[in-house]
Short mmCIF file of C-alpha atoms and ligand atoms in Angstrom, two decimals:
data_model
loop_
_atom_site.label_atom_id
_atom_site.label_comp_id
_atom_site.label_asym_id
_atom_site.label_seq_id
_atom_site.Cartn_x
_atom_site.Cartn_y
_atom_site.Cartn_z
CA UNK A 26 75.16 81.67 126.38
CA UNK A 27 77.83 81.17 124.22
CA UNK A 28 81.01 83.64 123.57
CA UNK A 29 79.66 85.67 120.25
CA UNK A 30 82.71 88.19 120.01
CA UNK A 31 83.90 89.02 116.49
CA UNK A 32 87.97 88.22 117.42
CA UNK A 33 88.64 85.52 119.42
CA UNK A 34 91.79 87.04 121.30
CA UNK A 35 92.86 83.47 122.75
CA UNK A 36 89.26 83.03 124.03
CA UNK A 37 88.01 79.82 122.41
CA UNK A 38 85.71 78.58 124.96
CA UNK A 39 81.64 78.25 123.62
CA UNK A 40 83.15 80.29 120.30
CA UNK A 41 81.37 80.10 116.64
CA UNK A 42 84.34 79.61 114.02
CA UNK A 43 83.22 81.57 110.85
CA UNK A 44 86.23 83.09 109.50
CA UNK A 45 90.00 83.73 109.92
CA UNK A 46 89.46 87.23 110.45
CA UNK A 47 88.46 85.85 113.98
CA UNK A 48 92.24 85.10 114.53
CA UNK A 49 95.19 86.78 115.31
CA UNK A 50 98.70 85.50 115.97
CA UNK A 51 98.34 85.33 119.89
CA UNK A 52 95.38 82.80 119.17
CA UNK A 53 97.07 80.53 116.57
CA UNK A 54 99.87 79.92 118.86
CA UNK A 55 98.17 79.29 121.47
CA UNK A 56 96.10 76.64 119.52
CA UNK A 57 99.52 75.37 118.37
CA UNK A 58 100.62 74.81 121.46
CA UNK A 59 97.57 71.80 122.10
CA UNK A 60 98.60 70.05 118.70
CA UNK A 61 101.87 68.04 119.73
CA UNK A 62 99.66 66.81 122.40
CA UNK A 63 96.95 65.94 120.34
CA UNK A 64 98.97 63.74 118.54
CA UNK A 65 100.25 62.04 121.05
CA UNK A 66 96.19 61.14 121.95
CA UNK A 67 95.50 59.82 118.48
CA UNK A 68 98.26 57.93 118.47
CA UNK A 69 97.74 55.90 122.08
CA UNK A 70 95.12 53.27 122.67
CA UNK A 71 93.32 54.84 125.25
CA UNK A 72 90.80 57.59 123.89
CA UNK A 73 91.04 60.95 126.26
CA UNK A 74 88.25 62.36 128.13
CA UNK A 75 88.73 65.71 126.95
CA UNK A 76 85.26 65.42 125.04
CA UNK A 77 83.64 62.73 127.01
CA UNK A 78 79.88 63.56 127.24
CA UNK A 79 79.72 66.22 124.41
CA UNK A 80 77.81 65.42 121.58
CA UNK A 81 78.74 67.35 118.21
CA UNK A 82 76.58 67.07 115.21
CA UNK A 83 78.30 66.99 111.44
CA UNK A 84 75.60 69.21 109.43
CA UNK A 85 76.96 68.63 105.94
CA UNK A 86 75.08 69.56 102.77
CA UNK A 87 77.67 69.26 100.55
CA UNK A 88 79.87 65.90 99.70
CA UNK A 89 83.09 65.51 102.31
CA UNK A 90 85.50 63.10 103.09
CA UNK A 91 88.23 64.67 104.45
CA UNK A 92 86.63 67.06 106.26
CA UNK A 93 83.95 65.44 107.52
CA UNK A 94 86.02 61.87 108.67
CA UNK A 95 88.93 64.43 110.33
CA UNK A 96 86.13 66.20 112.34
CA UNK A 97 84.55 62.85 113.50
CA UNK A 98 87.79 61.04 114.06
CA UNK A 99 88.93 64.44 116.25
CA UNK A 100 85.82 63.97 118.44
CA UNK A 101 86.10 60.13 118.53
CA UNK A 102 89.49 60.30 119.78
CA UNK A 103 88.39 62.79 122.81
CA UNK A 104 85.54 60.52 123.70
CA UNK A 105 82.65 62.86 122.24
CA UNK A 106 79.78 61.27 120.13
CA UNK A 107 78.77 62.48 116.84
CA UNK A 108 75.58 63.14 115.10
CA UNK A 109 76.06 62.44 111.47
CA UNK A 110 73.52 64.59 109.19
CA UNK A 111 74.85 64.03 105.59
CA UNK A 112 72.77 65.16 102.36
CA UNK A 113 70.58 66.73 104.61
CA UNK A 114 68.60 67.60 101.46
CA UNK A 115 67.76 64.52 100.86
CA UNK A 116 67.88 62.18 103.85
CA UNK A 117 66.63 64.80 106.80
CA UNK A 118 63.38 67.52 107.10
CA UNK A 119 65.40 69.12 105.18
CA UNK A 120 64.21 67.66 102.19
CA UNK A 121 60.32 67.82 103.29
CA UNK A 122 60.76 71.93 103.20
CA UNK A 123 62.04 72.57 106.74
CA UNK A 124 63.58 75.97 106.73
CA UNK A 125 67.13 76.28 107.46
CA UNK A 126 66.65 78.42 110.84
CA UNK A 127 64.15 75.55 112.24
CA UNK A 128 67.01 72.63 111.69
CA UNK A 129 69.52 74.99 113.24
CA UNK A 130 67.14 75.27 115.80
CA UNK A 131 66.72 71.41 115.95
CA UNK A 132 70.09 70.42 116.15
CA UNK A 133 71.34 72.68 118.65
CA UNK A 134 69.13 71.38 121.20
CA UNK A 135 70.41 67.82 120.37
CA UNK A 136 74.03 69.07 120.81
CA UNK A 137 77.10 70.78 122.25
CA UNK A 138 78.21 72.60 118.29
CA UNK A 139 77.47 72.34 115.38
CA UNK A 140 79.86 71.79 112.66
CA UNK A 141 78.14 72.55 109.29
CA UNK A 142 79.37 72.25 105.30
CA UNK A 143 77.17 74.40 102.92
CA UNK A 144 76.90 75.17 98.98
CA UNK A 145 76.12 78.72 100.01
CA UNK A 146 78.40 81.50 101.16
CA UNK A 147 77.73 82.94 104.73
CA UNK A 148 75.53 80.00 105.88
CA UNK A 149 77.69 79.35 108.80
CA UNK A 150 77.41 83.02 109.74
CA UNK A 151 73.97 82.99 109.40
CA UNK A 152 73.29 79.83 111.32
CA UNK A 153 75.58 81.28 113.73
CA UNK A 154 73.30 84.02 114.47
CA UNK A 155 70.52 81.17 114.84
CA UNK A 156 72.40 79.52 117.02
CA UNK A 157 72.18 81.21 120.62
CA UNK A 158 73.55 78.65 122.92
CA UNK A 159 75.81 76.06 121.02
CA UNK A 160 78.94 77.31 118.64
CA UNK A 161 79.03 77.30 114.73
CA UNK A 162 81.82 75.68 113.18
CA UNK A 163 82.56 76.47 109.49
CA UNK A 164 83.26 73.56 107.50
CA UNK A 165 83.19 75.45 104.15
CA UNK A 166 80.60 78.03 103.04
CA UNK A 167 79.92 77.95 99.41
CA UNK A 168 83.02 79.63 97.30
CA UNK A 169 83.86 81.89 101.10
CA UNK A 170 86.11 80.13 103.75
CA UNK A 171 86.89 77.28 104.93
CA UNK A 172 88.64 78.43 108.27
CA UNK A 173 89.63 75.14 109.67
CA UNK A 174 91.22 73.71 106.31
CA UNK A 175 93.53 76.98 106.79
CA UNK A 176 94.37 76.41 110.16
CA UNK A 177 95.28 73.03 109.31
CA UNK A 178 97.23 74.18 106.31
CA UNK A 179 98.82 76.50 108.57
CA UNK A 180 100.51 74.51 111.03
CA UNK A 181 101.62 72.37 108.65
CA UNK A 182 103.84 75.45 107.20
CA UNK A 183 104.75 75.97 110.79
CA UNK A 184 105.63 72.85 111.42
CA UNK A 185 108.07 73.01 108.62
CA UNK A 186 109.48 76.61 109.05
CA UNK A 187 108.92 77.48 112.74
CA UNK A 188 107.34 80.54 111.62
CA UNK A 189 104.54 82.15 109.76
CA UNK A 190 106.17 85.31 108.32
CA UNK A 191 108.78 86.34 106.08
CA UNK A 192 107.56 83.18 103.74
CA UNK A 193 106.84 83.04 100.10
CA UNK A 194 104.21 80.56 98.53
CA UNK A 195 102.68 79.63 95.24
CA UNK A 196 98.81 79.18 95.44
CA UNK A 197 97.73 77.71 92.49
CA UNK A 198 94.29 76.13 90.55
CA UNK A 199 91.01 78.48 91.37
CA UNK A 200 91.89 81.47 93.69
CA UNK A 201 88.45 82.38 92.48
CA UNK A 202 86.59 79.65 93.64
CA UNK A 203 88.56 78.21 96.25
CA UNK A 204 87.41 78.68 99.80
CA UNK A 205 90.71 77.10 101.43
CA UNK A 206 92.83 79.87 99.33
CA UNK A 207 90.60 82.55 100.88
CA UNK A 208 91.29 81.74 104.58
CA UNK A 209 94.86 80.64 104.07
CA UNK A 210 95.65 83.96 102.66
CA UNK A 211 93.61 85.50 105.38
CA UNK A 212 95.82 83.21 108.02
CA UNK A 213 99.24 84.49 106.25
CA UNK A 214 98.34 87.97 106.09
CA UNK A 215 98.03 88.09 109.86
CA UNK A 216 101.88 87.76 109.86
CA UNK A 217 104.74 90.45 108.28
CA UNK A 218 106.46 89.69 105.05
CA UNK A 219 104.52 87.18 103.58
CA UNK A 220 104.62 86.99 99.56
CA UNK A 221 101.96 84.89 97.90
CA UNK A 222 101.68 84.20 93.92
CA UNK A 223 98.72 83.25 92.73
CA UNK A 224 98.86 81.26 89.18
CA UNK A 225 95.36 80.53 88.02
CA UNK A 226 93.68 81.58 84.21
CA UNK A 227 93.11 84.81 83.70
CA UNK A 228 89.24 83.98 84.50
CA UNK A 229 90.04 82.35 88.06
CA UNK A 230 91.87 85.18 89.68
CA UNK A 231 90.61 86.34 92.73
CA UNK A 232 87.86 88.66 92.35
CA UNK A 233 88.87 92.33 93.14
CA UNK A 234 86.97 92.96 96.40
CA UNK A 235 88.76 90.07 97.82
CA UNK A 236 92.54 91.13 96.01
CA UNK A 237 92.18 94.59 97.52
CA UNK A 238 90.77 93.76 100.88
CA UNK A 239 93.46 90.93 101.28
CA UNK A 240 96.53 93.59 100.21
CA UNK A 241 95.09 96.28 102.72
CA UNK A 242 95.79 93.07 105.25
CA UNK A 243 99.41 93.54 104.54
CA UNK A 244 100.48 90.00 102.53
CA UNK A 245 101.63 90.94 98.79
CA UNK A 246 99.78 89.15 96.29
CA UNK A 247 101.00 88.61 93.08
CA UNK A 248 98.89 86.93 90.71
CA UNK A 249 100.84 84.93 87.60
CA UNK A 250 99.40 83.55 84.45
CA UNK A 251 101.76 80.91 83.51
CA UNK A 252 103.80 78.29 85.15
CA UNK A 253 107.39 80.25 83.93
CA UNK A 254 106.76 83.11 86.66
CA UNK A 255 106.64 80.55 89.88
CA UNK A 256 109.55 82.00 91.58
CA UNK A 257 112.71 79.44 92.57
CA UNK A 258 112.67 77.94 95.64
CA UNK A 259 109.33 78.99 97.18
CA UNK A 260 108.76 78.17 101.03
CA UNK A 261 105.34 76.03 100.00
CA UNK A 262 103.50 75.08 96.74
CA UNK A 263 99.39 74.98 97.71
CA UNK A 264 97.84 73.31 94.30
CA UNK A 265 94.16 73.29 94.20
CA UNK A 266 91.85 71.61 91.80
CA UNK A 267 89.43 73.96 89.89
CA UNK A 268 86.03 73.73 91.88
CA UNK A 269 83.78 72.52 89.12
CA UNK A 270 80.70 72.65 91.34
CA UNK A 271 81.18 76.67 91.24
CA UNK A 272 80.79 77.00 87.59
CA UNK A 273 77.16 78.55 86.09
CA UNK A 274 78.75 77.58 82.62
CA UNK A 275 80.06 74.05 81.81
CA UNK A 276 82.16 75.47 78.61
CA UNK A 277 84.06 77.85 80.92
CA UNK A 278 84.98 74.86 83.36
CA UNK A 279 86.08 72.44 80.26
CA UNK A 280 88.07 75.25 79.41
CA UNK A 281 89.98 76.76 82.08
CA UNK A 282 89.68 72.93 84.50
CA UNK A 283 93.20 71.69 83.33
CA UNK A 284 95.30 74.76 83.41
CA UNK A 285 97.86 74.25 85.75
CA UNK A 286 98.66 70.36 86.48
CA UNK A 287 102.01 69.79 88.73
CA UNK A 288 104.34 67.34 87.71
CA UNK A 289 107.85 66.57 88.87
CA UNK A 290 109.37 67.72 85.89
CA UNK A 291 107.57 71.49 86.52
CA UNK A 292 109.23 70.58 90.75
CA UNK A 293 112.43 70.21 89.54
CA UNK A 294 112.51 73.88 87.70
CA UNK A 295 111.22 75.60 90.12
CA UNK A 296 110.82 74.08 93.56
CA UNK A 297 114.04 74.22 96.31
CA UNK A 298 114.72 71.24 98.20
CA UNK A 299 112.66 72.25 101.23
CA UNK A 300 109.80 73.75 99.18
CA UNK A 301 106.83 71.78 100.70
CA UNK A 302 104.21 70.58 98.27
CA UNK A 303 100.28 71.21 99.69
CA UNK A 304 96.74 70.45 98.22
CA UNK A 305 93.63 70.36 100.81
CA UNK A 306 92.40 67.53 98.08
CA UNK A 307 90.51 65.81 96.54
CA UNK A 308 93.07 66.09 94.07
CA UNK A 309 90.78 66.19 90.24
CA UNK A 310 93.11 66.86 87.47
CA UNK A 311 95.86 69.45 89.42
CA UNK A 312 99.18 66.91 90.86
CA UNK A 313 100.43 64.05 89.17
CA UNK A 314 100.68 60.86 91.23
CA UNK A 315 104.42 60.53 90.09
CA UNK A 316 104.57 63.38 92.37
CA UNK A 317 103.51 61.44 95.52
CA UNK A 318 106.51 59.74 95.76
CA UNK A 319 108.47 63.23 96.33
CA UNK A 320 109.33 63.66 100.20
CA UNK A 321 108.51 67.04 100.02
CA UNK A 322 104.55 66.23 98.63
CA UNK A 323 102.80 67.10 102.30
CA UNK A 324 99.27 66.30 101.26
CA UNK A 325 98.62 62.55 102.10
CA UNK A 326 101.37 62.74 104.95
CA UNK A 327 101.62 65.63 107.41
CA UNK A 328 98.57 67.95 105.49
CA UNK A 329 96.21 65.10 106.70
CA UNK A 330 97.16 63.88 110.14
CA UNK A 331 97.31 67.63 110.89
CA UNK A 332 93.93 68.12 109.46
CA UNK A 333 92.54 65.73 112.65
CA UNK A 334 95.31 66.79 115.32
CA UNK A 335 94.06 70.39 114.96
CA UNK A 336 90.82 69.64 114.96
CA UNK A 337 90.97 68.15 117.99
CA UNK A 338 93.03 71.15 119.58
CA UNK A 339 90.39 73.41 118.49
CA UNK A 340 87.55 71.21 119.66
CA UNK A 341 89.06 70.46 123.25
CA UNK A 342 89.47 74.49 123.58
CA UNK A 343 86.22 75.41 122.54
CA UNK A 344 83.64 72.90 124.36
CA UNK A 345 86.18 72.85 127.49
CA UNK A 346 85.97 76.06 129.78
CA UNK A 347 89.50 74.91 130.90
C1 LIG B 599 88.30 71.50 100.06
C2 LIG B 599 86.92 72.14 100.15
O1 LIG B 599 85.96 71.45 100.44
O2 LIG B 599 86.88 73.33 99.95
N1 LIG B 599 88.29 70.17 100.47
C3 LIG B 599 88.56 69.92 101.78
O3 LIG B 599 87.79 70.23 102.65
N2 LIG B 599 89.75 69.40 102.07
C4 LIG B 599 88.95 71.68 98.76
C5 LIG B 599 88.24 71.20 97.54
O4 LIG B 599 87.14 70.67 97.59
O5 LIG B 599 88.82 71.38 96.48
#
């Protein structure tokens, strides 16, 4: 049976992972603590043991690259196998009218977990509760969360700052639509003094349920409408691209999809010299590649190695009793 508790409380072992709300400070560090020696893994020749003889399958019915290649190259470098299911709607049962709680049910007696993508939010949840014996893994759930993006994102402000409080950021692009803003504000307001302004259109702010449930967490959200209230010398700059596939209406997405596009000129108004520059990509339309050259642009350097090395922390903790 596998460990179904809402919080996690340093407990990893046979756990689904839905949502940061499962974490708390205790738990991050402690899945920290694995990552330098992940690293160190990916980088030798020999691949470690820590997943040899677990099979994971990669559910995805959305498109990933990132994601998807971090997960498998995590598992691949522990010596696990991986079952790849992509477009399930097209290329699996799926697409012959299997309902979703029969593939769940498929899959997890093929498997140790189950890492799935979906258009829709609370999929993972729900196949989560299909699930009895193998764990869940969100991978992104519609517009919701996309927990391990945030964790990823979050060590990678760690590993800048030593810390995960007192810090200011800009989040910027589609808080409305933008599953990796949800759970990184979610991971931020699990620490004191955090400050986070959000600069989207007026039509991409963060619907109010989620403002007001965030604020009762404790981080301060301020959300900006134009570029000339980013305040100097930030700790970290998160640009996201406007998520297209979220839009009902086409003329609202050509309207609002170039809003906000970073360029070095907008960096050297408002950025400090250790203000770190994120995206979770694919970058559409939101950072100019002049901007790549910048030592403080994170997202094809540390943002992406981190993206596999904490994978593979979380992995080896949660198929490993030990
Ligand atoms: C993100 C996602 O899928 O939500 N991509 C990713 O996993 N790195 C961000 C995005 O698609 O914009």
């Amino acid at each position: 049976m596998k460990n179904t508790k809402s919080t996690l409380s340093g407990k990893f072992y046979s756990a689904d992972i839905i949502s940061l709300d499962q974490f708390d400070p205790v738990t991050l560090k402690k899945l920290f603590s694995l990552v330098p020696k992940m690293a160190s893994i990916a980088k030798n020749a020999q691949p470690s043991k820590l997943l040899s003889g677990k099979i994971v399958t990669l559910l995805f019915y959305e498109p990933s690259s990132r994601t998807f290649a971090s997960f498998a190259g995590a598992i691949k470098q522990l010596g696990g196998e991986t079952i790849d299911i992509l477009n399930p709607l097209q290329f699996s049962s799926v697409s012959k009218g299997e309902n979703f709680e029969d593939t769940i049910r498929v899959f997890e007696a093929y498997c140790d977990a189950i890492i799935i993508r979906h258009p829709e939010i609370g999929t993972a949840k729900k196949a989560a509760l299909i699930a009895a014996s193998v764990p869940i893994i969100n991978a992104g759930d519609g517009n919701g969360e996309h927990p391990t993006q945030a964790l990823l994102d979050l060590y990678t402000i760690y590993e800048k700052y030593k810390k995960l409080d007192g810090l200011t950021g800009v989040m910027a692009g589609d808080p409305l639509n933008s599953r990796t803003i949800h759970s990184l504000i979610k991971g931020l307001s699990l620490y004191k003094n955090n400050t986070i302004y959000l600069l989207s259109p007026k039509e991409l702010r963060l619907n109010r349920d989620d403002f007001n449930s965030y604020t009762e967490k404790g981080v301060k959200l301020i959300e900006i409408y134009s570029e000339k209230e980013i305040p100097k010398n930030a700790n970290f700059w998160y640009w996201t691209r406007v998520q297209k596939e979220r839009f009902k209406d086409k003329k609202t997405y050509e309207k609002v999809k170039d809003s906000f596009y970073l360029t070095s000129n907008l960096i050297k108004n408002f950025a400090g010299k250790d203000t770190i520059l994120m995206d979770p990509l694919p970058r559409v339309g939101n950072i100019d590649m002049s901007v790549d050259q910048d030592p403080r642009a994170l997202y094809l350097r540390n943002q992406i190695r981190n993206g596999m090395y904490v994978r593979m922390a979380l992995l080896s903790l949660i198929l490993n009793k030990k």
